[in-house]
mmCIF file with all atom_site columns, C-alpha atoms in Angstrom:
data_model
loop_
_atom_site.group_PDB
_atom_site.id
_atom_site.type_symbol
_atom_site.label_atom_id
_atom_site.label_alt_id
_atom_site.label_comp_id
_atom_site.label_asym_id
_atom_site.label_entity_id
_atom_site.label_seq_id
_atom_site.pdbx_PDB_ins_code
_atom_site.Cartn_x
_atom_site.Cartn_y
_atom_site.Cartn_z
_atom_site.occupancy
_atom_site.B_iso_or_equiv
_atom_site.pdbx_formal_charge
_atom_site.auth_seq_id
_atom_site.auth_comp_id
_atom_site.auth_asym_id
_atom_site.auth_atom_id
_atom_site.pdbx_PDB_model_num
ATOM 1   C CA . MET A 1 1   ? 0.000   0.000  0.000   1.00 0.00 ? 1   MET A CA 1
ATOM 2   C CA . CYS A 1 2   ? 1.348   3.415  -1.006  1.00 0.00 ? 2   CYS A CA 1
ATOM 3   C CA . VAL A 1 3   ? 0.951   6.200  1.570   1.00 0.00 ? 3   VAL A CA 1
ATOM 4   C CA . LEU A 1 4   ? 1.801   9.709  0.386   1.00 0.00 ? 4   LEU A CA 1
ATOM 5   C CA . VAL A 1 5   ? 2.819   12.296 3.014   1.00 0.00 ? 5   VAL A CA 1
ATOM 6   C CA . LEU A 1 6   ? 2.508   16.006 2.270   1.00 0.00 ? 6   LEU A CA 1
ATOM 7   C CA . GLY A 1 7   ? 3.517   19.179 4.030   1.00 0.00 ? 7   GLY A CA 1
ATOM 8   C CA . ASP A 1 8   ? 1.740   22.510 3.665   1.00 0.00 ? 8   ASP A CA 1
ATOM 9   C CA . ALA A 1 9   ? 0.076   22.817 0.259   1.00 0.00 ? 9   ALA A CA 1
ATOM 10  C CA . HIS A 1 10  ? -1.416  26.355 0.167   1.00 0.00 ? 10  HIS A CA 1
ATOM 11  C CA . ALA A 1 11  ? -3.390  25.073 -2.793  1.00 0.00 ? 11  ALA A CA 1
ATOM 12  C CA . SER A 1 12  ? -5.635  28.123 -3.042  1.00 0.00 ? 12  SER A CA 1
ATOM 13  C CA . ASP A 1 13  ? -2.730  29.369 -5.160  1.00 0.00 ? 13  ASP A CA 1
ATOM 14  C CA . PRO A 1 14  ? -3.245  27.966 -8.703  1.00 0.00 ? 14  PRO A CA 1
ATOM 15  C CA . GLU A 1 15  ? 0.409   26.989 -9.200  1.00 0.00 ? 15  GLU A CA 1
ATOM 16  C CA . ASN A 1 16  ? 0.540   25.233 -5.853  1.00 0.00 ? 16  ASN A CA 1
ATOM 17  C CA . ARG A 1 17  ? -2.715  23.426 -6.642  1.00 0.00 ? 17  ARG A CA 1
ATOM 18  C CA . GLU A 1 18  ? -1.336  22.277 -9.980  1.00 0.00 ? 18  GLU A CA 1
ATOM 19  C CA . THR A 1 19  ? 1.763   20.914 -8.244  1.00 0.00 ? 19  THR A CA 1
ATOM 20  C CA . LEU A 1 20  ? -0.344  19.214 -5.582  1.00 0.00 ? 20  LEU A CA 1
ATOM 21  C CA . LEU A 1 21  ? -2.491  17.449 -8.158  1.00 0.00 ? 21  LEU A CA 1
ATOM 22  C CA . GLU A 1 22  ? 0.554   16.459 -10.177 1.00 0.00 ? 22  GLU A CA 1
ATOM 23  C CA . ILE A 1 23  ? 1.996   14.773 -7.075  1.00 0.00 ? 23  ILE A CA 1
ATOM 24  C CA . TYR A 1 24  ? -1.232  12.844 -6.595  1.00 0.00 ? 24  TYR A CA 1
ATOM 25  C CA . ALA A 1 25  ? -1.147  11.784 -10.245 1.00 0.00 ? 25  ALA A CA 1
ATOM 26  C CA . ARG A 1 26  ? 2.502   10.694 -10.201 1.00 0.00 ? 26  ARG A CA 1
ATOM 27  C CA . VAL A 1 27  ? 2.365   8.784  -6.933  1.00 0.00 ? 27  VAL A CA 1
ATOM 28  C CA . ASP A 1 28  ? -1.158  7.368  -7.355  1.00 0.00 ? 28  ASP A CA 1
ATOM 29  C CA . PRO A 1 29  ? -1.392  6.782  -3.581  1.00 0.00 ? 29  PRO A CA 1
ATOM 30  C CA . ASP A 1 30  ? -3.760  4.503  -1.722  1.00 0.00 ? 30  ASP A CA 1
ATOM 31  C CA . ALA A 1 31  ? -3.854  6.999  1.161   1.00 0.00 ? 31  ALA A CA 1
ATOM 32  C CA . VAL A 1 32  ? -2.493  10.470 1.915   1.00 0.00 ? 32  VAL A CA 1
ATOM 33  C CA . LEU A 1 33  ? -1.510  12.147 5.192   1.00 0.00 ? 33  LEU A CA 1
ATOM 34  C CA . GLN A 1 34  ? -1.306  15.962 5.192   1.00 0.00 ? 34  GLN A CA 1
ATOM 35  C CA . VAL A 1 35  ? -0.395  18.403 7.965   1.00 0.00 ? 35  VAL A CA 1
ATOM 36  C CA . GLY A 1 36  ? -2.455  21.501 7.233   1.00 0.00 ? 36  GLY A CA 1
ATOM 37  C CA . ASP A 1 37  ? -2.700  24.648 5.118   1.00 0.00 ? 37  ASP A CA 1
ATOM 38  C CA . LEU A 1 38  ? -4.247  22.328 2.545   1.00 0.00 ? 38  LEU A CA 1
ATOM 39  C CA . GLU A 1 39  ? -6.712  24.823 1.026   1.00 0.00 ? 39  GLU A CA 1
ATOM 40  C CA . TYR A 1 40  ? -8.037  22.247 -1.459  1.00 0.00 ? 40  TYR A CA 1
ATOM 41  C CA . TYR A 1 41  ? -10.851 19.979 -0.368  1.00 0.00 ? 41  TYR A CA 1
ATOM 42  C CA . ASP A 1 42  ? -11.550 17.655 -3.315  1.00 0.00 ? 42  ASP A CA 1
ATOM 43  C CA . PRO A 1 43  ? -8.438  15.442 -3.405  1.00 0.00 ? 43  PRO A CA 1
ATOM 44  C CA . PRO A 1 44  ? -8.304  12.613 -5.951  1.00 0.00 ? 44  PRO A CA 1
ATOM 45  C CA . ALA A 1 45  ? -7.275  9.987  -3.361  1.00 0.00 ? 45  ALA A CA 1
ATOM 46  C CA . PRO A 1 46  ? -8.309  9.280  0.250   1.00 0.00 ? 46  PRO A CA 1
ATOM 47  C CA . THR A 1 47  ? -6.701  12.028 2.342   1.00 0.00 ? 47  THR A CA 1
ATOM 48  C CA . TRP A 1 48  ? -6.539  12.505 6.105   1.00 0.00 ? 48  TRP A CA 1
ATOM 49  C CA . PHE A 1 49  ? -5.376  15.938 7.305   1.00 0.00 ? 49  PHE A CA 1
ATOM 50  C CA . ALA A 1 50  ? -4.934  18.071 10.387  1.00 0.00 ? 50  ALA A CA 1
ATOM 51  C CA . ALA A 1 51  ? -6.137  21.567 9.551   1.00 0.00 ? 51  ALA A CA 1
ATOM 52  C CA . GLY A 1 52  ? -3.683  24.450 9.608   1.00 0.00 ? 52  GLY A CA 1
ATOM 53  C CA . ASN A 1 53  ? -4.014  28.186 10.136  1.00 0.00 ? 53  ASN A CA 1
ATOM 54  C CA . ASN A 1 54  ? -4.701  28.884 6.444   1.00 0.00 ? 54  ASN A CA 1
ATOM 55  C CA . GLU A 1 55  ? -7.866  27.045 5.429   1.00 0.00 ? 55  GLU A CA 1
ATOM 56  C CA . ASP A 1 56  ? -11.457 27.630 4.396   1.00 0.00 ? 56  ASP A CA 1
ATOM 57  C CA . PHE A 1 57  ? -12.777 27.489 7.944   1.00 0.00 ? 57  PHE A CA 1
ATOM 58  C CA . ASP A 1 58  ? -16.390 27.109 6.843   1.00 0.00 ? 58  ASP A CA 1
ATOM 59  C CA . VAL A 1 59  ? -15.348 23.829 5.211   1.00 0.00 ? 59  VAL A CA 1
ATOM 60  C CA . VAL A 1 60  ? -13.272 22.852 8.256   1.00 0.00 ? 60  VAL A CA 1
ATOM 61  C CA . ASP A 1 61  ? -16.193 23.562 10.593  1.00 0.00 ? 61  ASP A CA 1
ATOM 62  C CA . LEU A 1 62  ? -18.442 21.279 8.542   1.00 0.00 ? 62  LEU A CA 1
ATOM 63  C CA . LEU A 1 63  ? -15.826 18.550 8.691   1.00 0.00 ? 63  LEU A CA 1
ATOM 64  C CA . ARG A 1 64  ? -15.481 19.053 12.451  1.00 0.00 ? 64  ARG A CA 1
ATOM 65  C CA . ALA A 1 65  ? -19.255 18.601 12.696  1.00 0.00 ? 65  ALA A CA 1
ATOM 66  C CA . GLY A 1 66  ? -18.990 15.253 10.938  1.00 0.00 ? 66  GLY A CA 1
ATOM 67  C CA . GLN A 1 67  ? -19.861 16.129 7.337   1.00 0.00 ? 67  GLN A CA 1
ATOM 68  C CA . GLN A 1 68  ? -18.658 13.402 4.998   1.00 0.00 ? 68  GLN A CA 1
ATOM 69  C CA . ARG A 1 69  ? -16.698 14.622 2.002   1.00 0.00 ? 69  ARG A CA 1
ATOM 70  C CA . GLU A 1 70  ? -15.447 12.254 -0.679  1.00 0.00 ? 70  GLU A CA 1
ATOM 71  C CA . ASN A 1 71  ? -11.760 11.370 -0.188  1.00 0.00 ? 71  ASN A CA 1
ATOM 72  C CA . LEU A 1 72  ? -11.287 13.852 2.674   1.00 0.00 ? 72  LEU A CA 1
ATOM 73  C CA . ARG A 1 73  ? -11.244 13.293 6.431   1.00 0.00 ? 73  ARG A CA 1
ATOM 74  C CA . LEU A 1 74  ? -10.308 15.834 9.093   1.00 0.00 ? 74  LEU A CA 1
ATOM 75  C CA . LEU A 1 75  ? -8.288  14.676 12.105  1.00 0.00 ? 75  LEU A CA 1
ATOM 76  C CA . ALA A 1 76  ? -9.277  17.122 14.825  1.00 0.00 ? 76  ALA A CA 1
ATOM 77  C CA . SER A 1 77  ? -8.464  15.497 18.166  1.00 0.00 ? 77  SER A CA 1
ATOM 78  C CA . THR A 1 78  ? -9.574  12.246 16.535  1.00 0.00 ? 78  THR A CA 1
ATOM 79  C CA . VAL A 1 79  ? -7.892  9.074  15.334  1.00 0.00 ? 79  VAL A CA 1
ATOM 80  C CA . ALA A 1 80  ? -8.404  6.909  12.240  1.00 0.00 ? 80  ALA A CA 1
ATOM 81  C CA . GLU A 1 81  ? -6.927  3.680  10.946  1.00 0.00 ? 81  GLU A CA 1
ATOM 82  C CA . VAL A 1 82  ? -4.952  4.399  7.786   1.00 0.00 ? 82  VAL A CA 1
ATOM 83  C CA . ALA A 1 83  ? -3.096  1.609  5.990   1.00 0.00 ? 83  ALA A CA 1
ATOM 84  C CA . GLY A 1 84  ? -3.032  -0.469 9.172   1.00 0.00 ? 84  GLY A CA 1
ATOM 85  C CA . ARG A 1 85  ? -1.731  2.355  11.368  1.00 0.00 ? 85  ARG A CA 1
ATOM 86  C CA . ARG A 1 86  ? -3.595  4.490  13.889  1.00 0.00 ? 86  ARG A CA 1
ATOM 87  C CA . VAL A 1 87  ? -3.187  8.107  12.842  1.00 0.00 ? 87  VAL A CA 1
ATOM 88  C CA . ALA A 1 88  ? -4.320  10.993 15.058  1.00 0.00 ? 88  ALA A CA 1
ATOM 89  C CA . GLY A 1 89  ? -4.362  14.715 14.469  1.00 0.00 ? 89  GLY A CA 1
ATOM 90  C CA . LEU A 1 90  ? -4.442  18.000 16.343  1.00 0.00 ? 90  LEU A CA 1
ATOM 91  C CA . SER A 1 91  ? -5.894  20.641 14.041  1.00 0.00 ? 91  SER A CA 1
ATOM 92  C CA . GLY A 1 92  ? -5.035  24.327 14.212  1.00 0.00 ? 92  GLY A CA 1
ATOM 93  C CA . ASN A 1 93  ? -2.241  26.413 15.652  1.00 0.00 ? 93  ASN A CA 1
ATOM 94  C CA . TYR A 1 94  ? -1.623  27.955 19.060  1.00 0.00 ? 94  TYR A CA 1
ATOM 95  C CA . ALA A 1 95  ? -2.610  31.413 20.282  1.00 0.00 ? 95  ALA A CA 1
ATOM 96  C CA . PRO A 1 96  ? -2.303  32.032 24.023  1.00 0.00 ? 96  PRO A CA 1
ATOM 97  C CA . THR A 1 97  ? -5.138  34.582 23.976  1.00 0.00 ? 97  THR A CA 1
ATOM 98  C CA . GLN A 1 98  ? -7.564  32.008 22.529  1.00 0.00 ? 98  GLN A CA 1
ATOM 99  C CA . PHE A 1 99  ? -6.395  28.810 24.197  1.00 0.00 ? 99  PHE A CA 1
ATOM 100 C CA . ASP A 1 100 ? -8.713  28.842 27.220  1.00 0.00 ? 100 ASP A CA 1
ATOM 101 C CA . LEU A 1 101 ? -11.836 29.827 25.297  1.00 0.00 ? 101 LEU A CA 1
ATOM 102 C CA . PRO A 1 102 ? -14.566 27.365 24.333  1.00 0.00 ? 102 PRO A CA 1
ATOM 103 C CA . ARG A 1 103 ? -14.278 26.512 20.639  1.00 0.00 ? 103 ARG A CA 1
ATOM 104 C CA . GLU A 1 104 ? -17.773 27.853 19.951  1.00 0.00 ? 104 GLU A CA 1
ATOM 105 C CA . GLU A 1 105 ? -16.569 31.334 20.965  1.00 0.00 ? 105 GLU A CA 1
ATOM 106 C CA . LEU A 1 106 ? -13.921 31.423 18.237  1.00 0.00 ? 106 LEU A CA 1
ATOM 107 C CA . GLU A 1 107 ? -15.122 33.507 15.309  1.00 0.00 ? 107 GLU A CA 1
ATOM 108 C CA . GLY A 1 108 ? -13.841 34.282 11.823  1.00 0.00 ? 108 GLY A CA 1
ATOM 109 C CA . ASP A 1 109 ? -10.153 33.568 11.356  1.00 0.00 ? 109 ASP A CA 1
ATOM 110 C CA . ARG A 1 110 ? -9.822  32.816 15.077  1.00 0.00 ? 110 ARG A CA 1
ATOM 111 C CA . ARG A 1 111 ? -11.275 29.409 14.211  1.00 0.00 ? 111 ARG A CA 1
ATOM 112 C CA . ARG A 1 112 ? -7.786  28.518 13.008  1.00 0.00 ? 112 ARG A CA 1
ATOM 113 C CA . HIS A 1 113 ? -6.576  27.979 16.576  1.00 0.00 ? 113 HIS A CA 1
ATOM 114 C CA . PHE A 1 114 ? -6.767  24.931 18.788  1.00 0.00 ? 114 PHE A CA 1
ATOM 115 C CA . VAL A 1 115 ? -8.053  25.354 22.329  1.00 0.00 ? 115 VAL A CA 1
ATOM 116 C CA . ARG A 1 116 ? -7.430  23.541 25.584  1.00 0.00 ? 116 ARG A CA 1
ATOM 117 C CA . ASP A 1 117 ? -10.361 21.202 25.065  1.00 0.00 ? 117 ASP A CA 1
ATOM 118 C CA . ASP A 1 118 ? -8.904  20.120 21.692  1.00 0.00 ? 118 ASP A CA 1
ATOM 119 C CA . VAL A 1 119 ? -5.598  19.193 23.329  1.00 0.00 ? 119 VAL A CA 1
ATOM 120 C CA . GLU A 1 120 ? -7.269  17.408 26.230  1.00 0.00 ? 120 GLU A CA 1
ATOM 121 C CA . ARG A 1 121 ? -9.495  15.349 23.921  1.00 0.00 ? 121 ARG A CA 1
ATOM 122 C CA . ALA A 1 122 ? -6.496  14.437 21.772  1.00 0.00 ? 122 ALA A CA 1
ATOM 123 C CA . ALA A 1 123 ? -4.561  13.361 24.871  1.00 0.00 ? 123 ALA A CA 1
ATOM 124 C CA . GLU A 1 124 ? -7.263  10.761 25.618  1.00 0.00 ? 124 GLU A CA 1
ATOM 125 C CA . LEU A 1 125 ? -6.776  8.925  22.320  1.00 0.00 ? 125 LEU A CA 1
ATOM 126 C CA . GLU A 1 126 ? -5.305  5.443  22.538  1.00 0.00 ? 126 GLU A CA 1
ATOM 127 C CA . GLU A 1 127 ? -2.715  3.422  20.617  1.00 0.00 ? 127 GLU A CA 1
ATOM 128 C CA . VAL A 1 128 ? -1.587  6.241  18.335  1.00 0.00 ? 128 VAL A CA 1
ATOM 129 C CA . ASP A 1 129 ? 1.176   5.311  15.893  1.00 0.00 ? 129 ASP A CA 1
ATOM 130 C CA . VAL A 1 130 ? 1.384   8.574  13.947  1.00 0.00 ? 130 VAL A CA 1
ATOM 131 C CA . LEU A 1 131 ? 0.431   12.061 15.124  1.00 0.00 ? 131 LEU A CA 1
ATOM 132 C CA . LEU A 1 132 ? -0.252  14.885 12.655  1.00 0.00 ? 132 LEU A CA 1
ATOM 133 C CA . THR A 1 133 ? 0.069   18.449 13.921  1.00 0.00 ? 133 THR A CA 1
ATOM 134 C CA . HIS A 1 134 ? 0.320   21.799 12.200  1.00 0.00 ? 134 HIS A CA 1
ATOM 135 C CA . GLU A 1 135 ? 2.116   23.328 15.178  1.00 0.00 ? 135 GLU A CA 1
ATOM 136 C CA . ALA A 1 136 ? 5.611   22.117 16.090  1.00 0.00 ? 136 ALA A CA 1
ATOM 137 C CA . PRO A 1 137 ? 6.671   20.940 19.539  1.00 0.00 ? 137 PRO A CA 1
ATOM 138 C CA . LYS A 1 138 ? 9.421   22.720 21.405  1.00 0.00 ? 138 LYS A CA 1
ATOM 139 C CA . GLY A 1 139 ? 12.876  21.304 20.710  1.00 0.00 ? 139 GLY A CA 1
ATOM 140 C CA . LEU A 1 140 ? 12.380  20.748 16.977  1.00 0.00 ? 140 LEU A CA 1
ATOM 141 C CA . LEU A 1 141 ? 13.264  24.057 15.302  1.00 0.00 ? 141 LEU A CA 1
ATOM 142 C CA . SER A 1 142 ? 15.297  27.143 16.095  1.00 0.00 ? 142 SER A CA 1
ATOM 143 C CA . TYR A 1 143 ? 15.347  30.556 14.467  1.00 0.00 ? 143 TYR A CA 1
ATOM 144 C CA . GLY A 1 144 ? 17.388  32.109 17.238  1.00 0.00 ? 144 GLY A CA 1
ATOM 145 C CA . TYR A 1 145 ? 14.323  31.262 19.334  1.00 0.00 ? 145 TYR A CA 1
ATOM 146 C CA . ASP A 1 146 ? 12.226  28.120 19.652  1.00 0.00 ? 146 ASP A CA 1
ATOM 147 C CA . PRO A 1 147 ? 8.905   28.514 17.771  1.00 0.00 ? 147 PRO A CA 1
ATOM 148 C CA . GLY A 1 148 ? 7.477   25.308 19.200  1.00 0.00 ? 148 GLY A CA 1
ATOM 149 C CA . CYS A 1 149 ? 4.436   24.875 21.392  1.00 0.00 ? 149 CYS A CA 1
ATOM 150 C CA . GLU A 1 150 ? 4.614   23.069 24.731  1.00 0.00 ? 150 GLU A CA 1
ATOM 151 C CA . HIS A 1 151 ? 1.076   21.723 24.280  1.00 0.00 ? 151 HIS A CA 1
ATOM 152 C CA . VAL A 1 152 ? 2.334   19.577 21.402  1.00 0.00 ? 152 VAL A CA 1
ATOM 153 C CA . ASN A 1 153 ? 5.079   18.288 23.701  1.00 0.00 ? 153 ASN A CA 1
ATOM 154 C CA . THR A 1 154 ? 2.343   17.356 26.169  1.00 0.00 ? 154 THR A CA 1
ATOM 155 C CA . LEU A 1 155 ? 0.646   15.290 23.476  1.00 0.00 ? 155 LEU A CA 1
ATOM 156 C CA . LEU A 1 156 ? 3.889   13.536 22.626  1.00 0.00 ? 156 LEU A CA 1
ATOM 157 C CA . GLU A 1 157 ? 4.269   12.624 26.287  1.00 0.00 ? 157 GLU A CA 1
ATOM 158 C CA . ASP A 1 158 ? 0.670   11.462 26.671  1.00 0.00 ? 158 ASP A CA 1
ATOM 159 C CA . LEU A 1 159 ? 0.305   9.570  23.379  1.00 0.00 ? 159 LEU A CA 1
ATOM 160 C CA . SER A 1 160 ? 3.875   8.270  22.814  1.00 0.00 ? 160 SER A CA 1
ATOM 161 C CA . PRO A 1 161 ? 3.446   7.988  19.024  1.00 0.00 ? 161 PRO A CA 1
ATOM 162 C CA . ASP A 1 162 ? 6.258   6.444  17.018  1.00 0.00 ? 162 ASP A CA 1
ATOM 163 C CA . LEU A 1 163 ? 6.148   9.306  14.509  1.00 0.00 ? 163 LEU A CA 1
ATOM 164 C CA . CYS A 1 164 ? 4.927   12.903 14.615  1.00 0.00 ? 164 CYS A CA 1
ATOM 165 C CA . LEU A 1 165 ? 4.580   14.843 11.349  1.00 0.00 ? 165 LEU A CA 1
ATOM 166 C CA . VAL A 1 166 ? 4.557   18.649 11.560  1.00 0.00 ? 166 VAL A CA 1
ATOM 167 C CA . GLY A 1 167 ? 3.659   21.430 9.133   1.00 0.00 ? 167 GLY A CA 1
ATOM 168 C CA . HIS A 1 168 ? 3.549   25.241 9.306   1.00 0.00 ? 168 HIS A CA 1
ATOM 169 C CA . HIS A 1 169 ? 7.265   26.026 9.072   1.00 0.00 ? 169 HIS A CA 1
ATOM 170 C CA . HIS A 1 170 ? 7.939   25.062 5.434   1.00 0.00 ? 170 HIS A CA 1
ATOM 171 C CA . THR A 1 171 ? 11.226  23.371 6.237   1.00 0.00 ? 171 THR A CA 1
ATOM 172 C CA . HIS A 1 172 ? 12.451  19.804 6.579   1.00 0.00 ? 172 HIS A CA 1
ATOM 173 C CA . HIS A 1 173 ? 13.979  19.032 9.953   1.00 0.00 ? 173 HIS A CA 1
ATOM 174 C CA . GLU A 1 174 ? 14.006  15.983 12.210  1.00 0.00 ? 174 GLU A CA 1
ATOM 175 C CA . ALA A 1 175 ? 14.579  15.378 15.908  1.00 0.00 ? 175 ALA A CA 1
ATOM 176 C CA . GLU A 1 176 ? 13.785  12.814 18.567  1.00 0.00 ? 176 GLU A CA 1
ATOM 177 C CA . ILE A 1 177 ? 11.622  14.397 21.228  1.00 0.00 ? 177 ILE A CA 1
ATOM 178 C CA . GLN A 1 178 ? 10.400  12.453 24.252  1.00 0.00 ? 178 GLN A CA 1
ATOM 179 C CA . GLY A 1 179 ? 11.080  9.194  22.449  1.00 0.00 ? 179 GLY A CA 1
ATOM 180 C CA . THR A 1 180 ? 9.162   10.160 19.291  1.00 0.00 ? 180 THR A CA 1
ATOM 181 C CA . ARG A 1 181 ? 10.687  10.789 15.884  1.00 0.00 ? 181 ARG A CA 1
ATOM 182 C CA . VAL A 1 182 ? 9.383   14.236 14.930  1.00 0.00 ? 182 VAL A CA 1
ATOM 183 C CA . VAL A 1 183 ? 9.638   15.461 11.341  1.00 0.00 ? 183 VAL A CA 1
ATOM 184 C CA . SER A 1 184 ? 8.906   18.984 10.166  1.00 0.00 ? 184 SER A CA 1
ATOM 185 C CA . LEU A 1 185 ? 7.874   18.574 6.535   1.00 0.00 ? 185 LEU A CA 1
ATOM 186 C CA . ALA A 1 186 ? 8.974   20.644 3.572   1.00 0.00 ? 186 ALA A CA 1
ATOM 187 C CA . PRO A 1 187 ? 6.069   22.253 1.693   1.00 0.00 ? 187 PRO A CA 1
ATOM 188 C CA . ALA A 1 188 ? 4.407   20.244 -1.037  1.00 0.00 ? 188 ALA A CA 1
ATOM 189 C CA . TRP A 1 189 ? 5.609   22.544 -3.816  1.00 0.00 ? 189 TRP A CA 1
ATOM 190 C CA . GLU A 1 190 ? 9.204   21.614 -2.894  1.00 0.00 ? 190 GLU A CA 1
ATOM 191 C CA . ARG A 1 191 ? 9.065   18.000 -1.740  1.00 0.00 ? 191 ARG A CA 1
ATOM 192 C CA . TYR A 1 192 ? 6.788   15.060 -1.099  1.00 0.00 ? 192 TYR A CA 1
ATOM 193 C CA . TYR A 1 193 ? 7.260   11.902 0.944   1.00 0.00 ? 193 TYR A CA 1
ATOM 194 C CA . THR A 1 194 ? 6.108   8.303  0.968   1.00 0.00 ? 194 THR A CA 1
ATOM 195 C CA . LEU A 1 195 ? 5.620   6.382  4.203   1.00 0.00 ? 195 LEU A CA 1
ATOM 196 C CA . GLU A 1 196 ? 6.607   2.749  4.676   1.00 0.00 ? 196 GLU A CA 1
ATOM 197 C CA . THR A 1 197 ? 3.828   1.676  6.988   1.00 0.00 ? 197 THR A CA 1
ATOM 198 C CA . GLU A 1 198 ? 5.596   -1.263 8.629   1.00 0.00 ? 198 GLU A CA 1
ATOM 199 C CA . THR A 1 199 ? 8.681   0.680  9.749   1.00 0.00 ? 199 THR A CA 1
ATOM 200 C CA . LEU A 1 200 ? 7.252   4.226  9.474   1.00 0.00 ? 200 LEU A CA 1
ATOM 201 C CA . ALA A 1 201 ? 10.296  5.206  7.419   1.00 0.00 ? 201 ALA A CA 1
ATOM 202 C CA . LEU A 1 202 ? 9.877   8.261  5.183   1.00 0.00 ? 202 LEU A CA 1
ATOM 203 C CA . GLU A 1 203 ? 11.303  8.456  1.677   1.00 0.00 ? 203 GLU A CA 1
ATOM 204 C CA . GLU A 1 204 ? 11.726  11.975 0.269   1.00 0.00 ? 204 GLU A CA 1
ATOM 205 C CA . GLN A 1 205 ? 11.334  13.115 -3.313  1.00 0.00 ? 205 GLN A CA 1
ATOM 206 C CA . ASP A 1 206 ? 12.068  16.642 -4.511  1.00 0.00 ? 206 ASP A CA 1
ATOM 207 C CA . VAL A 1 207 ? 9.579   18.242 -6.880  1.00 0.00 ? 207 VAL A CA 1
ATOM 208 C CA . GLU A 1 208 ? 11.509  18.712 -10.108 1.00 0.00 ? 208 GLU A CA 1
ATOM 209 C CA . TRP A 1 209 ? 9.022   19.672 -12.799 1.00 0.00 ? 209 TRP A CA 1
#
């Protein structure tokens, strides 16, 4: 079974969408895992994603409410079996001013954030092999400061996944954090990945067209 892994797509941009669809066509995957800023909601193969901070949040809200959409499933503090692995997701990014609010109080673009209840519900999931997050944990990246979020570290501690895939930062970087291999993914217009489901090894392929 071929599992395609994609970083941020930003596919509201026509060139990025063309690249995204070309990747789907070339790989012809059985399943796809994507870590947010997708901005395209009619994928040609079964796709599970954790929403990012750049999305159509009306679509995301419908998916949160359980709307079924062909070939698209949102992982928002939920878990699904994908290619024999249990894959969970935490959708959104962190804003300290919004974190303690009930989700129903988030309006407009504020819907892009996760809140405490989202993290706590995700922490109760069981037997997670792969965790998808848009936000990075602390200890993964450095720009002269650490842009990571401690609430993602909490999830790594609580869930102990074998692999955590991260979006948002548009750069490839890997680290072991709290016993989990954590990979920040390059954006889809630069690189795509395939996942070996037995070992959870990632194979990288640069976009060269």
